[in-house]
Amino acid sequence: MKRPELEFPLHWEYKIIAVRTDEAFAAICEVIRSHGFEETPRASNVSRNGSYVTYTVRMRLETRDVLDNLNRALAACEGVKYLL
């Protein structure tokens, strides 16, 4: 599958669907910090039964490598179910 052409730097907004625990939120924040960003995800939608939450975070990414590395790291976080 061919990846879409993106012009860097760009502003990228992540939607991260994760279990609703302090540990999952801390893991997401740690990944963001470890990649050199200071942004903090904000919670938005909570699932009907309260088990999952959607976090939104917007950041400026300088290169495709930064985007790809951050995607992999966030998707691998304990408790993250989907990354959009």
Short mmCIF file of N, CA, C and O in Angstrom, two decimals:
data_model
loop_
_atom_site.label_atom_id
_atom_site.label_comp_id
_atom_site.label_asym_id
_atom_site.label_seq_id
_atom_site.Cartn_x
_atom_site.Cartn_y
_atom_site.Cartn_z
N MET A 1 0.84 -1.17 0.00
CA MET A 1 0.00 0.00 0.00
C MET A 1 0.89 1.24 0.00
O MET A 1 1.80 1.36 0.81
N LYS A 2 0.61 2.15 -0.88
CA LYS A 2 1.41 3.37 -0.99
C LYS A 2 0.98 4.38 0.08
O LYS A 2 -0.20 4.63 0.27
N ARG A 3 1.98 4.92 0.77
CA ARG A 3 1.69 5.93 1.80
C ARG A 3 1.41 7.27 1.12
O ARG A 3 2.05 7.61 0.13
N PRO A 4 0.48 8.03 1.68
CA PRO A 4 0.19 9.34 1.08
C PRO A 4 1.38 10.28 1.23
O PRO A 4 2.12 10.20 2.20
N GLU A 5 1.53 11.15 0.26
CA GLU A 5 2.58 12.16 0.32
C GLU A 5 2.16 13.25 1.31
O GLU A 5 1.06 13.78 1.22
N LEU A 6 3.03 13.54 2.23
CA LEU A 6 2.78 14.59 3.21
C LEU A 6 3.91 15.59 3.12
O LEU A 6 5.06 15.22 2.89
N GLU A 7 3.58 16.86 3.32
CA GLU A 7 4.60 17.90 3.33
C GLU A 7 4.95 18.24 4.76
O GLU A 7 4.09 18.64 5.54
N PHE A 8 6.22 18.06 5.10
CA PHE A 8 6.70 18.34 6.45
C PHE A 8 7.44 19.66 6.47
O PHE A 8 8.04 20.03 5.46
N PRO A 9 7.42 20.34 7.60
CA PRO A 9 6.75 20.01 8.86
C PRO A 9 5.24 20.17 8.71
O PRO A 9 4.76 20.88 7.83
N LEU A 10 4.50 19.50 9.59
CA LEU A 10 3.05 19.59 9.57
C LEU A 10 2.49 19.46 10.98
O LEU A 10 3.17 18.99 11.89
N HIS A 11 1.26 19.90 11.17
CA HIS A 11 0.56 19.71 12.43
C HIS A 11 -0.26 18.44 12.29
O HIS A 11 -0.99 18.27 11.32
N TRP A 12 -0.11 17.55 13.25
CA TRP A 12 -0.74 16.23 13.22
C TRP A 12 -1.57 16.06 14.48
O TRP A 12 -1.11 16.35 15.57
N GLU A 13 -2.81 15.60 14.31
CA GLU A 13 -3.67 15.37 15.46
C GLU A 13 -3.89 13.87 15.62
O GLU A 13 -4.37 13.22 14.70
N TYR A 14 -3.51 13.37 16.77
CA TYR A 14 -3.73 11.98 17.10
C TYR A 14 -5.03 11.82 17.87
O TYR A 14 -5.35 12.65 18.73
N LYS A 15 -5.75 10.77 17.59
CA LYS A 15 -6.87 10.30 18.40
C LYS A 15 -6.41 8.94 18.92
O LYS A 15 -6.12 8.04 18.13
N ILE A 16 -6.32 8.84 20.22
CA ILE A 16 -5.80 7.62 20.84
C ILE A 16 -6.92 7.02 21.69
O ILE A 16 -7.38 7.66 22.65
N ILE A 17 -7.38 5.85 21.33
CA ILE A 17 -8.42 5.17 22.09
C ILE A 17 -7.73 4.15 22.99
O ILE A 17 -7.01 3.28 22.52
N ALA A 18 -7.96 4.31 24.29
CA ALA A 18 -7.23 3.50 25.27
C ALA A 18 -8.16 3.11 26.42
O ALA A 18 -9.21 3.72 26.61
N VAL A 19 -7.71 2.12 27.19
CA VAL A 19 -8.45 1.79 28.40
C VAL A 19 -8.39 3.00 29.32
O VAL A 19 -7.43 3.77 29.29
N ARG A 20 -9.42 3.16 30.10
CA ARG A 20 -9.53 4.35 30.94
C ARG A 20 -8.88 4.10 32.30
O ARG A 20 -9.54 3.87 33.32
N THR A 21 -7.53 4.13 32.31
CA THR A 21 -6.77 3.94 33.54
C THR A 21 -5.68 5.00 33.62
O THR A 21 -5.23 5.53 32.59
N ASP A 22 -5.26 5.27 34.83
CA ASP A 22 -4.15 6.21 35.02
C ASP A 22 -2.88 5.69 34.39
O ASP A 22 -2.07 6.45 33.86
N GLU A 23 -2.68 4.37 34.44
CA GLU A 23 -1.47 3.76 33.90
C GLU A 23 -1.39 3.94 32.38
O GLU A 23 -0.32 4.24 31.84
N ALA A 24 -2.52 3.76 31.68
CA ALA A 24 -2.52 3.93 30.22
C ALA A 24 -2.22 5.38 29.86
O ALA A 24 -1.42 5.66 28.97
N PHE A 25 -2.86 6.31 30.58
CA PHE A 25 -2.61 7.73 30.32
C PHE A 25 -1.14 8.08 30.57
O PHE A 25 -0.52 8.78 29.77
N ALA A 26 -0.58 7.58 31.66
CA ALA A 26 0.82 7.85 31.98
C ALA A 26 1.74 7.28 30.90
O ALA A 26 2.74 7.92 30.53
N ALA A 27 1.44 6.09 30.39
CA ALA A 27 2.26 5.48 29.35
C ALA A 27 2.22 6.31 28.07
O ALA A 27 3.26 6.53 27.42
N ILE A 28 1.05 6.80 27.70
CA ILE A 28 0.91 7.64 26.51
C ILE A 28 1.73 8.93 26.69
O ILE A 28 2.48 9.33 25.79
N CYS A 29 1.59 9.56 27.84
CA CYS A 29 2.33 10.80 28.11
C CYS A 29 3.83 10.56 28.09
O CYS A 29 4.59 11.38 27.56
N GLU A 30 4.28 9.44 28.62
CA GLU A 30 5.70 9.12 28.65
C GLU A 30 6.26 8.94 27.23
O GLU A 30 7.35 9.41 26.92
N VAL A 31 5.51 8.28 26.36
CA VAL A 31 5.95 8.11 24.98
C VAL A 31 6.08 9.47 24.30
O VAL A 31 7.07 9.75 23.62
N ILE A 32 5.09 10.32 24.49
CA ILE A 32 5.12 11.65 23.88
C ILE A 32 6.34 12.42 24.38
O ILE A 32 7.09 13.01 23.59
N ARG A 33 6.59 12.40 25.66
CA ARG A 33 7.74 13.10 26.25
C ARG A 33 9.07 12.51 25.76
O ARG A 33 10.01 13.24 25.48
N SER A 34 9.13 11.18 25.68
CA SER A 34 10.37 10.53 25.27
C SER A 34 10.73 10.83 23.82
O SER A 34 11.88 10.65 23.42
N HIS A 35 9.76 11.29 23.05
CA HIS A 35 10.02 11.68 21.66
C HIS A 35 10.25 13.18 21.52
O HIS A 35 10.29 13.71 20.42
N GLY A 36 10.39 13.86 22.66
CA GLY A 36 10.77 15.26 22.64
C GLY A 36 9.63 16.27 22.57
O GLY A 36 9.86 17.44 22.29
N PHE A 37 8.41 15.83 22.86
CA PHE A 37 7.26 16.73 22.81
C PHE A 37 6.78 17.06 24.21
O PHE A 37 6.95 16.27 25.13
N GLU A 38 6.17 18.22 24.36
CA GLU A 38 5.67 18.66 25.65
C GLU A 38 4.14 18.62 25.74
O GLU A 38 3.58 18.85 26.81
N GLU A 39 3.46 18.33 24.65
CA GLU A 39 2.00 18.33 24.62
C GLU A 39 1.43 17.26 25.55
O GLU A 39 2.01 16.19 25.71
N THR A 40 0.28 17.57 26.12
CA THR A 40 -0.42 16.61 26.98
C THR A 40 -1.74 16.25 26.31
O THR A 40 -2.51 17.15 25.94
N PRO A 41 -2.01 14.96 26.14
CA PRO A 41 -3.29 14.56 25.54
C PRO A 41 -4.45 15.00 26.42
O PRO A 41 -4.34 15.03 27.65
N ARG A 42 -5.56 15.35 25.79
CA ARG A 42 -6.75 15.70 26.55
C ARG A 42 -7.82 14.65 26.28
O ARG A 42 -7.99 14.18 25.16
N ALA A 43 -8.52 14.28 27.33
CA ALA A 43 -9.58 13.28 27.22
C ALA A 43 -10.80 13.92 26.57
O ALA A 43 -11.14 15.07 26.85
N SER A 44 -11.45 13.15 25.71
CA SER A 44 -12.70 13.65 25.11
C SER A 44 -13.79 12.61 25.36
O SER A 44 -14.31 12.55 26.47
N ASN A 45 -14.09 11.78 24.42
CA ASN A 45 -15.19 10.83 24.56
C ASN A 45 -14.83 9.66 25.46
O ASN A 45 -13.72 9.15 25.42
N VAL A 46 -15.81 9.23 26.25
CA VAL A 46 -15.69 8.04 27.10
C VAL A 46 -16.71 7.04 26.59
O VAL A 46 -17.83 7.41 26.23
N SER A 47 -16.32 5.78 26.56
CA SER A 47 -17.23 4.74 26.08
C SER A 47 -18.47 4.65 26.98
O SER A 47 -18.46 5.09 28.13
N ARG A 48 -19.50 4.03 26.45
CA ARG A 48 -20.77 3.93 27.16
C ARG A 48 -20.62 3.30 28.54
O ARG A 48 -21.22 3.73 29.50
N ASN A 49 -19.80 2.26 28.64
CA ASN A 49 -19.64 1.60 29.94
C ASN A 49 -18.47 2.16 30.74
O ASN A 49 -18.17 1.68 31.83
N GLY A 50 -17.79 3.18 30.21
CA GLY A 50 -16.72 3.84 30.94
C GLY A 50 -15.37 3.15 30.92
O GLY A 50 -14.44 3.57 31.59
N SER A 51 -15.24 2.11 30.12
CA SER A 51 -13.99 1.34 30.08
C SER A 51 -12.91 2.00 29.22
O SER A 51 -11.72 1.79 29.45
N TYR A 52 -13.32 2.75 28.20
CA TYR A 52 -12.38 3.32 27.24
C TYR A 52 -12.56 4.82 27.14
O TYR A 52 -13.65 5.34 27.37
N VAL A 53 -11.49 5.50 26.77
CA VAL A 53 -11.52 6.94 26.59
C VAL A 53 -10.73 7.28 25.32
O VAL A 53 -9.79 6.58 24.96
N THR A 54 -11.14 8.35 24.67
CA THR A 54 -10.40 8.87 23.52
C THR A 54 -9.60 10.07 23.98
O THR A 54 -10.14 11.00 24.57
N TYR A 55 -8.30 10.02 23.72
CA TYR A 55 -7.42 11.15 24.00
C TYR A 55 -7.08 11.81 22.67
O TYR A 55 -6.86 11.13 21.67
N THR A 56 -7.02 13.13 22.69
CA THR A 56 -6.64 13.89 21.50
C THR A 56 -5.39 14.68 21.84
O THR A 56 -5.30 15.28 22.90
N VAL A 57 -4.44 14.65 20.92
CA VAL A 57 -3.23 15.45 21.09
C VAL A 57 -2.78 15.93 19.71
O VAL A 57 -2.78 15.18 18.74
N ARG A 58 -2.47 17.20 19.64
CA ARG A 58 -2.02 17.81 18.38
C ARG A 58 -0.59 18.28 18.57
O ARG A 58 -0.26 18.90 19.57
N MET A 59 0.25 17.96 17.58
CA MET A 59 1.65 18.36 17.67
C MET A 59 2.22 18.65 16.29
O MET A 59 1.66 18.22 15.28
N ARG A 60 3.30 19.38 16.29
CA ARG A 60 4.00 19.71 15.04
C ARG A 60 5.10 18.68 14.83
O ARG A 60 6.00 18.54 15.67
N LEU A 61 5.03 17.97 13.72
CA LEU A 61 6.01 16.94 13.39
C LEU A 61 6.90 17.44 12.26
O LEU A 61 6.41 17.98 11.27
N GLU A 62 8.19 17.23 12.43
CA GLU A 62 9.17 17.77 11.48
C GLU A 62 9.47 16.85 10.30
O GLU A 62 9.79 17.34 9.22
N THR A 63 9.40 15.53 10.50
CA THR A 63 9.78 14.59 9.44
C THR A 63 8.88 13.36 9.45
O THR A 63 8.22 13.07 10.45
N ARG A 64 8.90 12.62 8.37
CA ARG A 64 8.15 11.37 8.26
C ARG A 64 8.68 10.36 9.27
O ARG A 64 7.90 9.60 9.85
N ASP A 65 9.98 10.34 9.51
CA ASP A 65 10.54 9.40 10.49
C ASP A 65 9.98 9.65 11.88
O ASP A 65 9.67 8.71 12.60
N VAL A 66 9.84 10.92 12.26
CA VAL A 66 9.27 11.25 13.57
C VAL A 66 7.83 10.74 13.63
O VAL A 66 7.42 10.12 14.62
N LEU A 67 7.06 10.96 12.59
CA LEU A 67 5.67 10.48 12.53
C LEU A 67 5.61 8.96 12.66
O LEU A 67 4.86 8.43 13.49
N ASP A 68 6.41 8.26 11.88
CA ASP A 68 6.40 6.80 11.91
C ASP A 68 6.83 6.25 13.27
O ASP A 68 6.21 5.32 13.80
N ASN A 69 7.89 6.81 13.83
CA ASN A 69 8.39 6.33 15.13
C ASN A 69 7.38 6.59 16.24
O ASN A 69 7.15 5.74 17.10
N LEU A 70 6.75 7.75 16.22
CA LEU A 70 5.75 8.07 17.23
C LEU A 70 4.51 7.19 17.07
O LEU A 70 3.96 6.71 18.07
N ASN A 71 4.11 6.93 15.84
CA ASN A 71 2.98 6.01 15.59
C ASN A 71 3.25 4.65 16.21
O ASN A 71 2.39 4.09 16.91
N ARG A 72 4.42 4.10 15.94
CA ARG A 72 4.76 2.77 16.46
C ARG A 72 4.78 2.76 17.99
O ARG A 72 4.26 1.85 18.63
N ALA A 73 5.40 3.77 18.56
CA ALA A 73 5.54 3.82 20.02
C ALA A 73 4.18 4.00 20.71
O ALA A 73 3.90 3.33 21.71
N LEU A 74 3.34 4.86 20.18
CA LEU A 74 2.02 5.05 20.79
C LEU A 74 1.15 3.80 20.65
O LEU A 74 0.47 3.40 21.59
N ALA A 75 1.19 3.17 19.48
CA ALA A 75 0.39 1.96 19.27
C ALA A 75 0.84 0.83 20.19
O ALA A 75 0.03 -0.03 20.56
N ALA A 76 2.10 0.83 20.58
CA ALA A 76 2.65 -0.23 21.44
C ALA A 76 2.40 0.02 22.93
O ALA A 76 2.69 -0.85 23.75
N CYS A 77 1.89 1.18 23.29
CA CYS A 77 1.64 1.50 24.71
C CYS A 77 0.65 0.52 25.31
O CYS A 77 -0.37 0.19 24.69
N GLU A 78 0.95 0.12 26.54
CA GLU A 78 0.03 -0.72 27.30
C GLU A 78 -1.31 0.00 27.45
O GLU A 78 -1.34 1.15 27.90
N GLY A 79 -2.39 -0.63 27.02
CA GLY A 79 -3.72 -0.06 27.18
C GLY A 79 -4.25 0.64 25.95
O GLY A 79 -5.44 0.93 25.86
N VAL A 80 -3.40 0.95 24.97
CA VAL A 80 -3.87 1.60 23.74
C VAL A 80 -4.51 0.54 22.84
O VAL A 80 -3.92 -0.49 22.55
N LYS A 81 -5.75 0.82 22.45
CA LYS A 81 -6.50 -0.11 21.58
C LYS A 81 -6.45 0.30 20.12
O LYS A 81 -6.33 -0.54 19.25
N TYR A 82 -6.61 1.60 19.85
CA TYR A 82 -6.60 2.12 18.48
C TYR A 82 -5.87 3.44 18.45
O TYR A 82 -5.94 4.22 19.40
N LEU A 83 -5.23 3.69 17.33
CA LEU A 83 -4.52 4.94 17.11
C LEU A 83 -5.00 5.49 15.76
O LEU A 83 -4.84 4.82 14.73
N LEU A 84 -5.58 6.66 15.77
CA LEU A 84 -6.07 7.27 14.54
C LEU A 84 -5.30 8.56 14.27
O LEU A 84 -4.88 9.24 15.16
#
